[in-house]
């Protein structure tokens, strides 16, 4: 009916056709406006809504501009800024996504060891946005360690390969998975590791699966959790090392494996709102 009215307006068949034609135009404009609003909501603040809808157990947006507390958006596991990472830096998602934190590659890090008090991990997902400043050394993004500093689950930038790497360790055995992407300084990357109930693991870079592995290991109980570094064991003591240099943003941890479609949706939401490379 609306299309026929628009045609009659073009042929000059009376004012009723003109009115209906305008109605059709108005409807089209409203639909277009709604689509644009929907697209806008997928980025910025909408990105955090997507994350929260997927029930993370911890989600550090890293929006602080000062202070020593890294606030967990779920309210469960606030972290602590150690050795003064630089807060309030431009976010790796565009406004209104907020801020990111810059790590100096020397000693700055975030600790949230209370996360390791959680004992139920049917599966898990590690999720992060990072911008790398250098590619000359191994730099950890997310790490679980034992109290004495021995290795657990970790996601980091590897050397000498220059790739992103997932590693889990228990005793003398470790599982390792590498990205096909080689990291470049000054570039932003969206990183995800998933392990499901069946111990099937995936490493995603920028929304695309780049490695498959198998792991029965879960995040450590009563250990150490760190953003921007890991720990080594020296003389039975945990010594921080492998410090990250660059920006980290939007760290989320889940107790289940995000499906590939969810990972891709998060990445696309971030792309629509991201500024810079």
Short mmCIF file of C-alpha atoms in Angstrom, two decimals:
data_model
loop_
_atom_site.label_atom_id
_atom_site.label_comp_id
_atom_site.label_asym_id
_atom_site.label_seq_id
_atom_site.Cartn_x
_atom_site.Cartn_y
_atom_site.Cartn_z
CA UNK A 1 0.00 0.00 0.00
CA UNK A 2 2.73 2.46 0.92
CA UNK A 3 4.68 1.83 -2.27
CA UNK A 4 1.59 2.21 -4.43
CA UNK A 5 0.85 5.51 -2.68
CA UNK A 6 4.36 6.73 -3.38
CA UNK A 7 3.91 5.93 -7.05
CA UNK A 8 0.61 7.81 -7.20
CA UNK A 9 2.32 10.83 -5.66
CA UNK A 10 4.91 10.81 -8.42
CA UNK A 11 2.18 10.64 -11.06
CA UNK A 12 0.30 13.55 -9.48
CA UNK A 13 -2.90 11.72 -8.52
CA UNK A 14 -3.82 13.82 -5.54
CA UNK A 15 -2.84 15.00 -2.10
CA UNK A 16 -3.63 11.68 -0.41
CA UNK A 17 -0.81 10.04 -2.41
CA UNK A 18 1.58 12.79 -1.42
CA UNK A 19 0.77 12.31 2.28
CA UNK A 20 1.26 8.58 2.08
CA UNK A 21 4.48 9.04 0.16
CA UNK A 22 5.81 11.30 2.87
CA UNK A 23 4.77 8.71 5.43
CA UNK A 24 6.85 6.09 3.63
CA UNK A 25 9.85 8.44 3.50
CA UNK A 26 9.46 9.17 7.22
CA UNK A 27 9.27 5.47 8.01
CA UNK A 28 12.44 4.80 6.02
CA UNK A 29 14.23 7.60 7.87
CA UNK A 30 13.10 6.23 11.23
CA UNK A 31 14.35 2.76 10.34
CA UNK A 32 17.70 4.17 9.20
CA UNK A 33 17.97 6.17 12.42
CA UNK A 34 17.22 3.08 14.48
CA UNK A 35 19.88 1.07 12.64
CA UNK A 36 22.44 3.81 13.25
CA UNK A 37 21.58 3.85 16.96
CA UNK A 38 21.90 0.09 17.14
CA UNK A 39 25.32 0.22 15.49
CA UNK A 40 26.44 2.95 17.83
CA UNK A 41 25.32 1.02 20.89
CA UNK A 42 27.49 -1.93 19.84
CA UNK A 43 30.64 0.10 20.52
CA UNK A 44 31.92 2.11 23.43
CA UNK A 45 29.63 1.59 26.43
CA UNK A 46 27.79 -1.08 24.44
CA UNK A 47 30.94 -3.19 24.35
CA UNK A 48 30.90 -3.54 28.14
CA UNK A 49 27.22 -4.50 27.97
CA UNK A 50 28.11 -7.34 25.60
CA UNK A 51 30.77 -8.56 28.00
CA UNK A 52 28.50 -8.38 31.04
CA UNK A 53 25.71 -10.25 29.24
CA UNK A 54 28.12 -13.19 28.93
CA UNK A 55 28.55 -13.44 32.72
CA UNK A 56 32.25 -12.88 33.40
CA UNK A 57 33.47 -13.79 36.86
CA UNK A 58 35.77 -10.73 36.72
CA UNK A 59 35.91 -7.73 34.39
CA UNK A 60 38.46 -4.96 34.82
CA UNK A 61 37.59 -2.13 32.44
CA UNK A 62 40.68 -0.23 33.65
CA UNK A 63 38.87 3.10 33.50
CA UNK A 64 40.54 4.55 36.58
CA UNK A 65 42.31 7.88 36.31
CA UNK A 66 43.97 7.75 39.73
CA UNK A 67 44.24 5.65 42.86
CA UNK A 68 45.53 2.17 43.60
CA UNK A 69 42.36 0.09 43.04
CA UNK A 70 41.56 -1.59 39.71
CA UNK A 71 37.80 -1.98 40.01
CA UNK A 72 36.11 -5.19 38.91
CA UNK A 73 32.83 -4.35 37.16
CA UNK A 74 31.27 -7.54 38.55
CA UNK A 75 32.05 -6.39 42.09
CA UNK A 76 33.84 -9.65 42.89
CA UNK A 77 37.59 -9.22 42.57
CA UNK A 78 39.00 -5.71 42.77
CA UNK A 79 42.70 -5.57 41.95
CA UNK A 80 45.62 -3.40 43.02
CA UNK A 81 47.91 -1.24 40.91
CA UNK A 82 51.51 -2.06 41.82
CA UNK A 83 54.48 0.22 41.08
CA UNK A 84 52.30 2.86 39.47
CA UNK A 85 51.13 1.86 36.01
CA UNK A 86 49.91 5.03 34.27
CA UNK A 87 46.13 5.25 34.60
CA UNK A 88 43.74 7.38 32.56
CA UNK A 89 45.34 6.76 29.17
CA UNK A 90 43.24 6.76 25.97
CA UNK A 91 41.08 3.66 25.78
CA UNK A 92 41.70 1.05 23.12
CA UNK A 93 38.02 1.43 22.26
CA UNK A 94 36.77 4.84 21.18
CA UNK A 95 34.65 7.15 23.34
CA UNK A 96 32.65 6.51 25.37
CA UNK A 97 34.72 3.41 26.20
CA UNK A 98 36.78 5.30 28.75
CA UNK A 99 40.44 4.72 29.48
CA UNK A 100 43.22 2.17 29.39
CA UNK A 101 46.32 1.68 31.52
CA UNK A 102 49.89 2.05 30.27
CA UNK A 103 52.48 -0.35 31.68
CA UNK A 104 56.15 0.62 31.68
CA UNK A 105 57.73 -2.80 31.08
CA UNK A 106 59.82 -2.41 34.24
CA UNK A 107 57.68 -3.19 37.27
CA UNK A 108 54.14 -1.87 36.80
CA UNK A 109 51.39 -4.47 37.08
CA UNK A 110 47.96 -5.26 38.54
CA UNK A 111 47.43 -8.00 41.11
CA UNK A 112 44.07 -9.60 41.93
CA UNK A 113 45.06 -12.70 43.85
CA UNK A 114 41.59 -13.09 45.36
CA UNK A 115 40.46 -14.43 41.96
CA UNK A 116 42.45 -17.57 42.67
CA UNK A 117 40.23 -18.28 45.68
CA UNK A 118 37.58 -19.34 43.19
CA UNK A 119 37.49 -23.14 43.03
CA UNK A 120 34.87 -23.86 40.32
CA UNK A 121 36.17 -23.63 36.76
CA UNK A 122 34.18 -25.94 34.43
CA UNK A 123 35.96 -24.12 31.61
CA UNK A 124 37.36 -20.64 31.21
CA UNK A 125 37.99 -17.69 28.91
CA UNK A 126 40.72 -15.04 29.05
CA UNK A 127 39.95 -11.83 27.14
CA UNK A 128 42.02 -8.66 26.63
CA UNK A 129 42.70 -5.68 24.38
CA UNK A 130 46.35 -4.66 24.16
CA UNK A 131 48.57 -2.20 22.33
CA UNK A 132 52.21 -3.27 22.26
CA UNK A 133 55.05 -0.75 22.52
CA UNK A 134 57.93 -3.14 21.88
CA UNK A 135 58.56 -6.62 20.51
CA UNK A 136 62.05 -7.33 21.81
CA UNK A 137 61.22 -9.47 24.85
CA UNK A 138 58.67 -11.81 26.39
CA UNK A 139 55.86 -9.80 27.98
CA UNK A 140 52.95 -11.23 29.95
CA UNK A 141 49.40 -9.92 29.63
CA UNK A 142 47.48 -12.31 31.92
CA UNK A 143 49.08 -14.87 34.24
CA UNK A 144 48.07 -17.35 36.94
CA UNK A 145 51.00 -18.55 39.06
CA UNK A 146 51.39 -20.73 42.13
CA UNK A 147 52.17 -19.02 45.42
CA UNK A 148 55.82 -19.90 45.08
CA UNK A 149 55.93 -18.41 41.59
CA UNK A 150 55.90 -21.57 39.47
CA UNK A 151 54.04 -21.43 36.18
CA UNK A 152 50.33 -21.90 35.60
CA UNK A 153 48.05 -20.51 32.89
CA UNK A 154 49.34 -17.50 30.95
CA UNK A 155 48.70 -15.40 27.85
CA UNK A 156 51.64 -13.36 26.61
CA UNK A 157 53.70 -11.95 23.77
CA UNK A 158 56.47 -14.45 23.05
CA UNK A 159 60.10 -14.09 22.10
CA UNK A 160 61.90 -15.02 19.93
CA UNK A 161 58.86 -15.95 17.81
CA UNK A 162 57.17 -12.52 18.11
CA UNK A 163 53.81 -14.31 18.27
CA UNK A 164 51.14 -14.37 20.93
CA UNK A 165 51.33 -17.47 23.09
CA UNK A 166 49.13 -19.41 25.48
CA UNK A 167 50.79 -21.66 28.04
CA UNK A 168 49.56 -23.85 30.88
CA UNK A 169 51.81 -25.83 33.15
CA UNK A 170 51.36 -28.46 35.84
CA UNK A 171 54.38 -30.17 37.28
CA UNK A 172 56.91 -30.69 34.50
CA UNK A 173 54.35 -30.72 31.68
CA UNK A 174 53.15 -27.69 29.71
CA UNK A 175 50.73 -27.12 26.86
CA UNK A 176 51.70 -24.34 24.46
CA UNK A 177 49.80 -22.72 21.60
CA UNK A 178 51.00 -19.97 19.27
CA UNK A 179 49.20 -17.44 17.12
CA UNK A 180 49.83 -17.17 13.40
CA UNK A 181 49.88 -13.39 13.87
CA UNK A 182 53.24 -11.76 14.56
CA UNK A 183 52.80 -8.80 16.89
CA UNK A 184 53.89 -5.37 15.69
CA UNK A 185 54.74 -2.44 17.92
CA UNK A 186 52.12 0.31 17.92
CA UNK A 187 49.28 -2.01 16.87
CA UNK A 188 46.19 -2.94 18.88
CA UNK A 189 45.11 -6.57 19.26
CA UNK A 190 42.08 -8.34 20.69
CA UNK A 191 43.19 -11.58 22.39
CA UNK A 192 41.04 -14.46 23.63
CA UNK A 193 41.79 -17.93 25.01
CA UNK A 194 38.95 -20.39 25.60
CA UNK A 195 38.93 -23.86 27.18
CA UNK A 196 35.61 -25.71 27.39
CA UNK A 197 34.31 -28.48 29.66
CA UNK A 198 35.69 -31.08 27.26
CA UNK A 199 39.20 -29.54 27.62
CA UNK A 200 39.17 -28.27 24.04
CA UNK A 201 41.16 -25.04 23.82
CA UNK A 202 41.22 -22.23 21.27
CA UNK A 203 43.42 -19.15 20.81
CA UNK A 204 41.80 -16.23 18.97
CA UNK A 205 43.46 -13.08 17.66
CA UNK A 206 41.22 -10.26 16.42
CA UNK A 207 38.18 -12.53 16.42
CA UNK A 208 39.74 -15.32 14.34
CA UNK A 209 40.78 -18.74 15.60
CA UNK A 210 44.54 -19.20 15.19
CA UNK A 211 45.36 -22.26 17.32
CA UNK A 212 43.67 -25.38 18.71
CA UNK A 213 44.96 -27.27 21.73
CA UNK A 214 43.86 -29.57 24.53
CA UNK A 215 44.17 -28.70 28.23
CA UNK A 216 42.76 -30.25 31.39
CA UNK A 217 44.40 -27.58 33.58
CA UNK A 218 42.26 -24.87 35.20
CA UNK A 219 43.15 -21.57 36.91
CA UNK A 220 45.06 -22.22 40.11
CA UNK A 221 43.44 -22.21 43.53
CA UNK A 222 45.13 -20.11 46.22
CA UNK A 223 47.73 -18.74 43.84
CA UNK A 224 48.66 -15.46 42.16
CA UNK A 225 46.80 -13.60 39.41
CA UNK A 226 48.52 -10.78 37.56
CA UNK A 227 47.83 -8.41 34.67
CA UNK A 228 50.90 -7.05 32.91
CA UNK A 229 53.46 -9.48 34.37
CA UNK A 230 53.99 -13.00 35.71
CA UNK A 231 56.12 -14.59 38.44
CA UNK A 232 59.14 -16.86 38.48
CA UNK A 233 60.17 -19.05 41.38
CA UNK A 234 63.56 -18.19 42.86
CA UNK A 235 64.63 -19.93 46.06
CA UNK A 236 61.00 -20.82 46.77
CA UNK A 237 59.87 -17.19 46.50
CA UNK A 238 57.68 -15.63 43.81
CA UNK A 239 59.58 -12.92 41.90
CA UNK A 240 57.67 -10.72 39.39
CA UNK A 241 59.06 -10.72 35.85
CA UNK A 242 58.15 -10.53 32.12
CA UNK A 243 56.64 -7.06 32.50
CA UNK A 244 54.42 -5.79 29.70
CA UNK A 245 55.18 -2.48 27.98
CA UNK A 246 52.19 -0.82 26.35
CA UNK A 247 48.47 -0.34 26.97
CA UNK A 248 46.06 -2.93 28.34
CA UNK A 249 42.29 -2.52 28.38
CA UNK A 250 39.04 -4.43 29.01
CA UNK A 251 40.36 -7.55 30.78
CA UNK A 252 37.65 -10.16 31.35
CA UNK A 253 37.80 -13.65 32.87
CA UNK A 254 34.95 -16.16 32.51
CA UNK A 255 34.33 -19.59 34.07
CA UNK A 256 33.14 -20.96 30.73
CA UNK A 257 34.35 -20.97 27.15
CA UNK A 258 32.95 -18.24 24.92
CA UNK A 259 31.79 -19.61 21.60
CA UNK A 260 33.50 -18.38 18.44
CA UNK A 261 30.43 -16.37 17.45
CA UNK A 262 30.59 -14.52 20.79
CA UNK A 263 34.30 -13.84 20.40
CA UNK A 264 33.73 -12.47 16.92
CA UNK A 265 30.79 -10.36 18.11
CA UNK A 266 32.93 -8.80 20.86
CA UNK A 267 35.69 -8.04 18.38
CA UNK A 268 33.32 -6.46 15.88
CA UNK A 269 31.75 -4.36 18.63
CA UNK A 270 35.20 -3.18 19.61
CA UNK A 271 36.15 -2.44 16.00
CA UNK A 272 33.09 -0.28 15.48
CA UNK A 273 34.09 1.81 18.45
CA UNK A 274 37.86 1.58 18.25
CA UNK A 275 40.07 4.52 17.43
CA UNK A 276 43.46 4.14 15.84
CA UNK A 277 45.12 0.98 14.59
#
